CSV table of C-alpha atoms in Angstrom, one decimal:
chain,number,residue,atom,x,y,z
A,1,MET,CA,0.3,0.0,0.1
A,2,ARG,CA,2.5,2.5,0.9
A,3,ARG,CA,4.8,1.2,-2.0
A,4,SER,CA,1.4,2.3,-4.1
A,5,ALA,CA,0.9,5.5,-3.1
A,6,ARG,CA,4.7,6.2,-3.5
A,7,THR,CA,3.6,5.8,-7.1
A,8,ALA,CA,0.6,7.9,-7.3
A,9,THR,CA,1.6,10.6,-5.4
A,10,LEU,CA,5.0,10.4,-8.2
A,11,VAL,CA,2.8,9.7,-11.3
A,12,ALA,CA,0.7,13.5,-10.0
A,13,ALA,CA,3.8,15.1,-9.7
A,14,LEU,CA,4.9,14.8,-13.0
A,15,VAL,CA,1.4,15.3,-14.2
A,16,VAL,CA,1.0,18.3,-12.6
A,17,ALA,CA,4.6,20.0,-13.0
A,18,PRO,CA,4.1,20.6,-17.2
A,19,LEU,CA,1.4,23.0,-16.2
A,20,VAL,CA,3.5,24.9,-13.2
A,21,THR,CA,6.1,25.5,-15.5
A,22,THR,CA,4.4,26.0,-18.5
A,23,PRO,CA,3.3,29.4,-18.1
A,24,GLN,CA,6.8,30.8,-16.5
A,25,ALA,CA,8.3,29.8,-19.9
A,26,HIS,CA,5.1,31.8,-22.0
A,27,ALA,CA,6.0,34.6,-19.9
A,28,ALA,CA,9.8,34.5,-20.3
A,29,THR,CA,9.4,34.7,-24.1
A,30,ARG,CA,6.6,37.6,-24.1
A,31,ASN,CA,7.5,40.7,-25.0
A,32,PRO,CA,6.7,44.1,-22.9
A,33,VAL,CA,4.1,46.3,-24.4
A,34,LEU,CA,4.5,50.1,-24.7
A,35,PHE,CA,1.2,52.0,-25.2
A,36,VAL,CA,1.0,55.3,-26.6
A,37,HIS,CA,-1.4,58.2,-26.2
A,38,GLY,CA,-3.1,60.7,-28.8
A,39,LEU,CA,-3.7,64.1,-29.2
A,40,SER,CA,-5.0,65.8,-26.0
A,41,SER,CA,-4.6,62.7,-23.7
A,42,SER,CA,-1.8,61.3,-21.4
A,43,ALA,CA,-1.1,57.2,-20.5
A,44,SER,CA,-3.6,57.7,-17.6
A,45,THR,CA,-6.2,56.7,-20.8
A,46,TRP,CA,-4.7,53.0,-21.2
A,47,ASN,CA,-5.5,52.5,-17.1
A,48,THR,CA,-9.2,49.6,-18.1
A,49,TRP,CA,-6.6,47.9,-20.6
A,50,VAL,CA,-3.5,47.5,-18.7
A,51,GLY,CA,-6.1,46.3,-15.9
A,52,LYS,CA,-6.7,43.9,-18.9
A,53,PHE,CA,-3.8,43.1,-19.2
A,54,LYS,CA,-3.2,42.6,-15.8
A,55,ALA,CA,-6.0,40.4,-14.6
A,56,ASP,CA,-4.8,37.9,-18.6
A,57,GLY,CA,-1.6,37.6,-16.2
A,58,TYR,CA,0.4,40.3,-17.6
A,59,ALA,CA,3.1,41.7,-15.0
A,60,ASP,CA,4.0,45.4,-14.1
A,61,SER,CA,7.3,44.8,-15.6
A,62,GLU,CA,6.0,43.9,-19.1
A,63,LEU,CA,3.4,47.0,-19.7
A,64,PHE,CA,4.6,50.2,-20.0
A,65,THR,CA,2.7,53.4,-20.9
A,66,TRP,CA,4.1,56.8,-21.0
A,67,SER,CA,3.0,60.6,-21.1
A,68,TYR,CA,4.4,63.4,-23.9
A,69,ASP,CA,4.1,66.5,-24.9
A,70,TRP,CA,1.1,66.4,-27.5
A,71,LYS,CA,0.7,69.4,-28.8
A,72,GLN,CA,4.5,69.2,-30.2
A,73,SER,CA,5.6,68.5,-33.5
A,74,ASN,CA,5.4,64.2,-33.9
A,75,LEU,CA,8.2,64.2,-35.1
A,76,THR,CA,9.9,65.4,-31.8
A,77,THR,CA,7.6,62.7,-30.0
A,78,ALA,CA,9.9,60.1,-32.5
A,79,SER,CA,12.4,60.5,-31.3
A,80,GLN,CA,11.7,60.7,-27.7
A,81,LEU,CA,10.1,57.4,-28.6
A,82,ARG,CA,13.0,56.1,-29.7
A,83,ARG,CA,14.6,57.0,-26.2
A,84,LYS,CA,11.8,55.4,-24.5
A,85,VAL,CA,12.2,52.2,-26.6
A,86,ASP,CA,15.8,51.8,-25.8
A,87,GLU,CA,15.2,52.9,-22.1
A,88,ILE,CA,12.7,49.9,-22.1
A,89,ARG,CA,14.8,47.3,-23.1
A,90,ALA,CA,17.7,47.8,-21.4
A,91,THR,CA,15.5,47.6,-17.9
A,92,THR,CA,13.6,44.7,-19.6
A,93,GLY,CA,16.1,42.8,-21.4
A,94,ALA,CA,13.9,43.1,-24.4
A,95,ALA,CA,15.6,42.8,-27.9
A,96,LYS,CA,11.8,43.6,-28.8
A,97,ILE,CA,8.5,45.1,-27.5
A,98,ASP,CA,4.8,45.6,-28.8
A,99,ILE,CA,3.5,49.0,-29.7
A,100,VAL,CA,-0.3,49.4,-28.4
A,101,ALA,CA,-0.9,53.8,-30.6
A,102,HIS,CA,-4.1,55.4,-29.9
A,103,SER,CA,-4.6,58.2,-32.6
A,104,MET,CA,-2.1,60.5,-33.1
A,105,GLY,CA,-0.1,57.7,-31.2
A,106,ALA,CA,-0.1,55.9,-34.5
A,107,LEU,CA,1.8,58.2,-36.3
A,108,ASN,CA,4.8,59.6,-33.8
A,109,SER,CA,4.6,55.7,-33.0
A,110,ARG,CA,4.7,54.8,-36.9
A,111,TRP,CA,8.1,57.3,-38.0
A,112,TYR,CA,9.4,56.1,-35.1
A,113,VAL,CA,9.1,52.4,-36.8
A,114,LYS,CA,9.8,53.5,-40.3
A,115,TYR,CA,12.6,56.3,-40.0
A,116,GLY,CA,14.2,56.1,-35.8
A,117,GLY,CA,15.4,52.4,-36.5
A,118,GLY,CA,12.0,50.8,-35.1
A,119,THR,CA,12.3,48.2,-37.2
A,120,SER,CA,14.5,46.2,-35.9
A,121,THR,CA,13.1,46.8,-32.2
A,122,VAL,CA,9.0,46.5,-32.9
A,123,ASP,CA,7.6,43.4,-33.0
A,124,ASP,CA,4.0,43.9,-33.0
A,125,PHE,CA,2.2,47.6,-34.1
A,126,VAL,CA,-1.7,48.3,-33.2
A,127,SER,CA,-2.8,51.2,-34.6
A,128,VAL,CA,-6.1,51.7,-32.3
A,129,ALA,CA,-8.4,54.7,-34.5
A,130,GLY,CA,-5.3,55.4,-36.0
A,131,VAL,CA,-5.0,58.9,-37.8
A,132,ASN,CA,-3.0,57.4,-40.8
A,133,HIS,CA,-4.2,59.3,-43.9
A,134,GLY,CA,-4.8,62.5,-42.4
A,135,THR,CA,-8.4,63.6,-40.5
A,136,ASP,CA,-10.5,66.5,-41.2
A,137,MET,CA,-11.1,67.5,-37.6
A,138,SER,CA,-7.5,68.6,-37.7
A,139,LEU,CA,-8.2,71.9,-38.7
A,140,PHE,CA,-9.7,72.4,-36.0
A,141,CYS,CA,-7.0,73.0,-33.7
A,142,SER,CA,-4.5,73.6,-36.7
A,143,PHE,CA,-2.4,76.0,-34.5
A,144,TYR,CA,-0.8,72.7,-32.7
A,145,THR,CA,2.0,71.5,-34.5
A,146,SER,CA,1.3,68.0,-34.3
A,147,CYS,CA,-2.9,68.8,-35.8
A,148,ARG,CA,-1.2,70.4,-38.7
A,149,GLU,CA,0.9,67.5,-39.2
A,150,MET,CA,-2.9,65.2,-39.0
A,151,VAL,CA,-4.0,67.1,-41.7
A,152,ALA,CA,-4.5,65.1,-45.0
A,153,GLY,CA,-1.7,65.7,-47.7
A,154,SER,CA,0.5,67.7,-44.8
A,155,THR,CA,4.3,67.0,-46.0
A,156,PHE,CA,4.6,64.9,-42.7
A,157,LEU,CA,1.8,62.3,-44.0
A,158,LYS,CA,2.9,62.2,-47.6
A,159,THR,CA,6.8,61.4,-45.7
A,160,LEU,CA,5.4,58.8,-43.5
A,161,ASN,CA,3.1,57.3,-46.0
A,162,SER,CA,5.5,57.2,-48.9
A,163,GLY,CA,6.7,53.7,-50.1
A,164,ASP,CA,5.6,51.1,-47.5
A,165,GLU,CA,2.8,51.5,-45.0
A,166,THR,CA,4.4,48.7,-43.4
A,167,PRO,CA,7.8,47.9,-43.3
A,168,GLY,CA,10.3,45.8,-41.8
A,169,SER,CA,9.7,42.0,-40.4
A,170,VAL,CA,7.4,44.2,-37.8
A,171,ASN,CA,3.2,42.5,-37.5
A,172,TYR,CA,1.3,44.8,-38.2
A,173,ALA,CA,-2.9,45.3,-37.0
A,174,THR,CA,-4.9,48.1,-37.5
A,175,LEU,CA,-9.0,48.5,-35.6
A,176,TRP,CA,-10.8,51.3,-37.1
A,177,SER,CA,-14.5,52.5,-36.3
A,178,THR,CA,-16.9,53.0,-39.1
A,179,CYS,CA,-18.1,55.8,-37.0
A,180,ASP,CA,-15.2,57.4,-35.3
A,181,ALA,CA,-16.2,61.8,-35.5
A,182,MET,CA,-12.7,62.1,-35.2
A,183,ILE,CA,-11.6,60.5,-38.1
A,184,ASN,CA,-12.7,61.6,-41.1
A,185,PRO,CA,-12.7,59.8,-43.9
A,186,ASP,CA,-13.8,56.5,-41.8
A,187,GLU,CA,-11.3,54.6,-43.6
A,188,SER,CA,-8.0,56.9,-43.2
A,189,ALA,CA,-7.5,54.8,-39.8
A,190,LYS,CA,-6.0,51.6,-42.7
A,191,LEU,CA,-2.8,50.9,-43.6
A,192,ASP,CA,-1.8,49.0,-46.7
A,193,GLY,CA,0.0,45.5,-45.6
A,194,ALA,CA,-1.5,45.6,-41.9
A,195,THR,CA,-3.8,43.1,-40.5
A,196,ASN,CA,-7.4,46.1,-40.5
A,197,THR,CA,-9.9,44.8,-38.7
A,198,SER,CA,-13.2,47.2,-39.1
A,199,VAL,CA,-15.1,47.3,-35.0
A,200,GLY,CA,-18.5,48.1,-36.4
A,201,CYS,CA,-19.7,51.7,-35.2
A,202,LYS,CA,-17.4,52.9,-31.8
A,203,THR,CA,-16.7,56.6,-30.7
A,204,HIS,CA,-12.8,57.6,-30.5
A,205,ASN,CA,-12.1,57.9,-26.9
A,206,ALA,CA,-14.5,54.4,-26.8
A,207,MET,CA,-11.2,52.5,-29.0
A,208,ASN,CA,-9.0,51.6,-26.7
A,209,GLU,CA,-11.8,51.5,-23.6
A,210,ASN,CA,-13.7,48.8,-25.2
A,211,SER,CA,-13.9,45.2,-23.9
A,212,ASP,CA,-13.7,43.6,-27.5
A,213,ASN,CA,-11.0,45.7,-28.8
A,214,TYR,CA,-9.0,44.5,-26.1
A,215,ALA,CA,-9.5,40.8,-26.8
A,216,LYS,CA,-8.8,41.8,-30.4
A,217,VAL,CA,-4.9,43.8,-29.2
A,218,ARG,CA,-4.6,41.4,-27.1
A,219,ASP,CA,-4.6,38.4,-29.3
A,220,PHE,CA,-2.6,39.5,-32.1
A,221,ILE,CA,0.1,40.1,-30.2
A,222,ALA,CA,0.2,37.3,-28.1
């Protein structure tokens, strides 16, 4: 009886062991995630999704939010973003990170990826309601440099979208709404070469708070 009990215990241990070690192995290969906000916003706009990522097993050390002066040129922000990415990679030891950007954040993030060396440091890039080809709404805030750069046909956008819109080996995705009043036209949010997903009718600010959108982003960068 004692030998049988020991055998049963050993078998149980062998069965349970992989269940314990597998999540640890997965966590070790997961990229840090950097969330980039948009116009008239800050790092706090990501609080809802950061909470959801934590609930799904991500650690604080894997999730990074960041605030910048959204009134400045996206060129300046892209340069600051490069330093932030370098800082995250140095802190975590990760070779690459994932970027999730909302609204105007997609523009400075894409500039970094395309012209700032990000094709070698970014694994997955997700644009959530990104102003990728401009919006008429930016005319209402054109006294800010960042807004002038979001006008369709601006020098900034022409340069950003020239040639390959999704360069390098980065995995690109966009989520776009069919009734986003801030993105006009709606399909401005799409990128050639990306996985472009219409999420139905959602407001601009709901795009990076919505639970269904979160699940799509989580699964894409997994």
